[in-house]
CSV table of C-alpha atoms and ligand atoms in Angstrom, one decimal:
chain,number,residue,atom,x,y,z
R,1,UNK,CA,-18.6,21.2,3.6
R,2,UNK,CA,-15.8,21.6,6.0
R,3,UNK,CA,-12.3,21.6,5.1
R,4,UNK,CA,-11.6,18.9,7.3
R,5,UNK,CA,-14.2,16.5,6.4
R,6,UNK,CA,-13.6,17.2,2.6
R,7,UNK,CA,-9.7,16.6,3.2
R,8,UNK,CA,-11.0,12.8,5.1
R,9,UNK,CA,-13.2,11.8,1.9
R,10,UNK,CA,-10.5,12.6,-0.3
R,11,UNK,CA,-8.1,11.0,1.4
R,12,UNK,CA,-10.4,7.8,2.3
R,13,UNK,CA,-11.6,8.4,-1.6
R,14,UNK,CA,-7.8,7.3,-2.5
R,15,UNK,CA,-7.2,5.0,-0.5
R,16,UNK,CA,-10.0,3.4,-1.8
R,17,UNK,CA,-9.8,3.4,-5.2
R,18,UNK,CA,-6.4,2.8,-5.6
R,19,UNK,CA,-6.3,-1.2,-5.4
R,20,UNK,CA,-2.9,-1.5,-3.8
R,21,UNK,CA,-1.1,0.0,-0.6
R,22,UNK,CA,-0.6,3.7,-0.7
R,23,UNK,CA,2.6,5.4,0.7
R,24,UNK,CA,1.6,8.8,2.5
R,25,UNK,CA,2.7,10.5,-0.4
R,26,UNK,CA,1.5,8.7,-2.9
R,27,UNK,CA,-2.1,9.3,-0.9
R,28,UNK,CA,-0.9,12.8,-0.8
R,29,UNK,CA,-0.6,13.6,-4.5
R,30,UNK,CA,-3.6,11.9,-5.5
R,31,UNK,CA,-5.8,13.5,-3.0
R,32,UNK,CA,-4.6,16.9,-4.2
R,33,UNK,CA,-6.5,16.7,-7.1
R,34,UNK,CA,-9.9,16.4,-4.6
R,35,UNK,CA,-8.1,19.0,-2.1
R,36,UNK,CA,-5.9,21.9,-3.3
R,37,UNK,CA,-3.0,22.5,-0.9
R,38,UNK,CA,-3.5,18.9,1.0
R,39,UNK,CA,-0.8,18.8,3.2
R,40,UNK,CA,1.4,15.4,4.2
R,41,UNK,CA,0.9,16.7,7.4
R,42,UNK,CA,-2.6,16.5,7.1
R,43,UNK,CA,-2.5,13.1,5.3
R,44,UNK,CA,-0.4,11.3,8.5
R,45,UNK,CA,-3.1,12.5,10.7
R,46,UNK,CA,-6.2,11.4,9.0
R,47,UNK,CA,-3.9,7.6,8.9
R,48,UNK,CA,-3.5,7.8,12.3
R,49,UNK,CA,-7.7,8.7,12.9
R,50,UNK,CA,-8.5,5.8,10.2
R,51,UNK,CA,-6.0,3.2,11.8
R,52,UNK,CA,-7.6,4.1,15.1
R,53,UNK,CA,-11.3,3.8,14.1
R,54,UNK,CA,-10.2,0.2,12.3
R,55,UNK,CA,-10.6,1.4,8.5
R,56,UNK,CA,-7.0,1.1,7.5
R,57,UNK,CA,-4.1,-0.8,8.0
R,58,UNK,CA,-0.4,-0.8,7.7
R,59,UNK,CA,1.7,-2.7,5.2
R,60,UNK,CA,4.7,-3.1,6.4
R,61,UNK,CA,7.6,-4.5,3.9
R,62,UNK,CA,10.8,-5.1,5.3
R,63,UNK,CA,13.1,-2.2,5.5
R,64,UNK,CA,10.4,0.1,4.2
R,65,UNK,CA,7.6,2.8,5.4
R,66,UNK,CA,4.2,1.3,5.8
R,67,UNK,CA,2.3,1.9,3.3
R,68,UNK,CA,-1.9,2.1,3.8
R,69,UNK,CA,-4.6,-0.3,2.4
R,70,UNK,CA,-8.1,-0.5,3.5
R,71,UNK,CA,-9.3,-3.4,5.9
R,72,UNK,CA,-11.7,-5.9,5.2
R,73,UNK,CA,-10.0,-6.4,1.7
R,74,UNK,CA,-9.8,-10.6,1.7
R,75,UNK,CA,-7.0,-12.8,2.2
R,76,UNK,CA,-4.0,-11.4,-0.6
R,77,UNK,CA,-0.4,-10.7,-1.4
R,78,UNK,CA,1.8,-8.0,-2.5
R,79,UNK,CA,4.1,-7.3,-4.9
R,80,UNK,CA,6.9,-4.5,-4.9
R,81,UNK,CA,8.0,-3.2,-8.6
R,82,UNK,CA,11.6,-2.3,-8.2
R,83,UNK,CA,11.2,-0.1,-10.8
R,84,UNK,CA,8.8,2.2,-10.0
R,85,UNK,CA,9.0,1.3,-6.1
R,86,UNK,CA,5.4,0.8,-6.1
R,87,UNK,CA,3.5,-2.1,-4.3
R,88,UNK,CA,0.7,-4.2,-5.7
R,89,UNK,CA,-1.7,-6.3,-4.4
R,90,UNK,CA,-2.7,-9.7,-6.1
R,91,UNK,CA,-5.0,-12.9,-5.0
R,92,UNK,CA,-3.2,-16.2,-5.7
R,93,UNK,CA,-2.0,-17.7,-2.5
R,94,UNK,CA,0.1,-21.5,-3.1
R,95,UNK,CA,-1.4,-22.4,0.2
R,96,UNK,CA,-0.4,-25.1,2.2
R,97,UNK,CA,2.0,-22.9,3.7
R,98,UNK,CA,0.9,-23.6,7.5
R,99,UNK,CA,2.3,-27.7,6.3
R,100,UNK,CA,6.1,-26.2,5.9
R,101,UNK,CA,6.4,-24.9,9.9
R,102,UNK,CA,8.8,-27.4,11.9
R,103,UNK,CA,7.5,-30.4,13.6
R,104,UNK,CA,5.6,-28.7,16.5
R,105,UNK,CA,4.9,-25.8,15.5
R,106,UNK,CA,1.4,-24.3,14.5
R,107,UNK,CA,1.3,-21.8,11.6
R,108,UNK,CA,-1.3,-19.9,12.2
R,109,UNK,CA,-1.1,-17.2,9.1
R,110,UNK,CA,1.5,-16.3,6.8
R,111,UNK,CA,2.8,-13.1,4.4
R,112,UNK,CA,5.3,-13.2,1.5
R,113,UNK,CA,6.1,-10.4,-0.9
R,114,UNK,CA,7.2,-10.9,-4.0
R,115,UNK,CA,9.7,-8.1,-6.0
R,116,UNK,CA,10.1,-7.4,-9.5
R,117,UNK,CA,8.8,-5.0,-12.4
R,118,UNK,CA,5.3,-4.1,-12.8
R,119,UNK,CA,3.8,-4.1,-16.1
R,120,UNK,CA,5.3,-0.6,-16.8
R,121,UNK,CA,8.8,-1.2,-15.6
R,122,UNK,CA,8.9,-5.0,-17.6
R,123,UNK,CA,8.0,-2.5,-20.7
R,124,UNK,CA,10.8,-0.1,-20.5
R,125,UNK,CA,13.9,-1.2,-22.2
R,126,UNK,CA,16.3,-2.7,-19.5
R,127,UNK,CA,18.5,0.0,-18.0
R,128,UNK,CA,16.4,3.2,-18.6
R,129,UNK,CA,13.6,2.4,-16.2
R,130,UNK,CA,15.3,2.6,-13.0
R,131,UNK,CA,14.1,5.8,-11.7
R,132,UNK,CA,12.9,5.5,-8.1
R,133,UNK,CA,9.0,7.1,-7.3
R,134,UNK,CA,7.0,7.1,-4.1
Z,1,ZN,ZN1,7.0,-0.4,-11.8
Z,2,ZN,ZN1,-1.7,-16.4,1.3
């Protein structure tokens, strides 16, 4: 197979399987494993052919790098460990948000992160799990 097209799979393999928004890096490092040498390079271009063709987004948290997720996954949240810097996606929506916009107005969709420790980072004894990771 080509280089090229093995380098797409693997990346689109990741992106896939991971279950949360992937920074370029973090799509980087786990795609090495499929393709030796995988460049970051190489991983911003094949993001900027997916985003084009419609098979993955940005996630964009506030004062951060978008991260990538695939499209099509349904209606969802994320979460940002800030232990571990990584995001997470998860279901539960309160709803009802589109009733809090001011008289007049019409909310139309809505997007909330919520921060904290992952699993992980909530296990570590407080103070010694602080070290930042992409
Ligand atoms: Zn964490
Ligand atoms: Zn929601």
């Amino acid at each position: 197979m080509e280089r090229l097209t093995r380098q797409r799979i693997a990346i689109a393999t990741v992106i896939e399987a991971a279950r949360r928004p992937l920074s370029p890096q973090e799509i980087c490092d786990a795609a090495q494993a499929h393709v030796a040498g995988l460049g970051v390079a190489t991983v911003y271009r094949t993001l900027k052919a997916m985003i084009a063709e419609g098979a993955v987004r940005g996630v964009e948290l506030p004062g951060e790098p978008p991260r990538y997720e695939p499209t099509g996954l349904g209606h969802h949240h994320h979460f940002r460990c800030d232990g571990c810097a990584r995001v997470f996606d998860f279901d539960a929506c309160p709803g009802g948000l589109d009733a809090l916009a001011p008289k007049g107005f019409v909310s139309e969709r809505h997007e909330f992160v919520l921060y904290g420790k992952c699993p992980e980072c909530a296990a570590r004894k407080r103070g010694v799990g602080t070290r930042a990771r992409r």
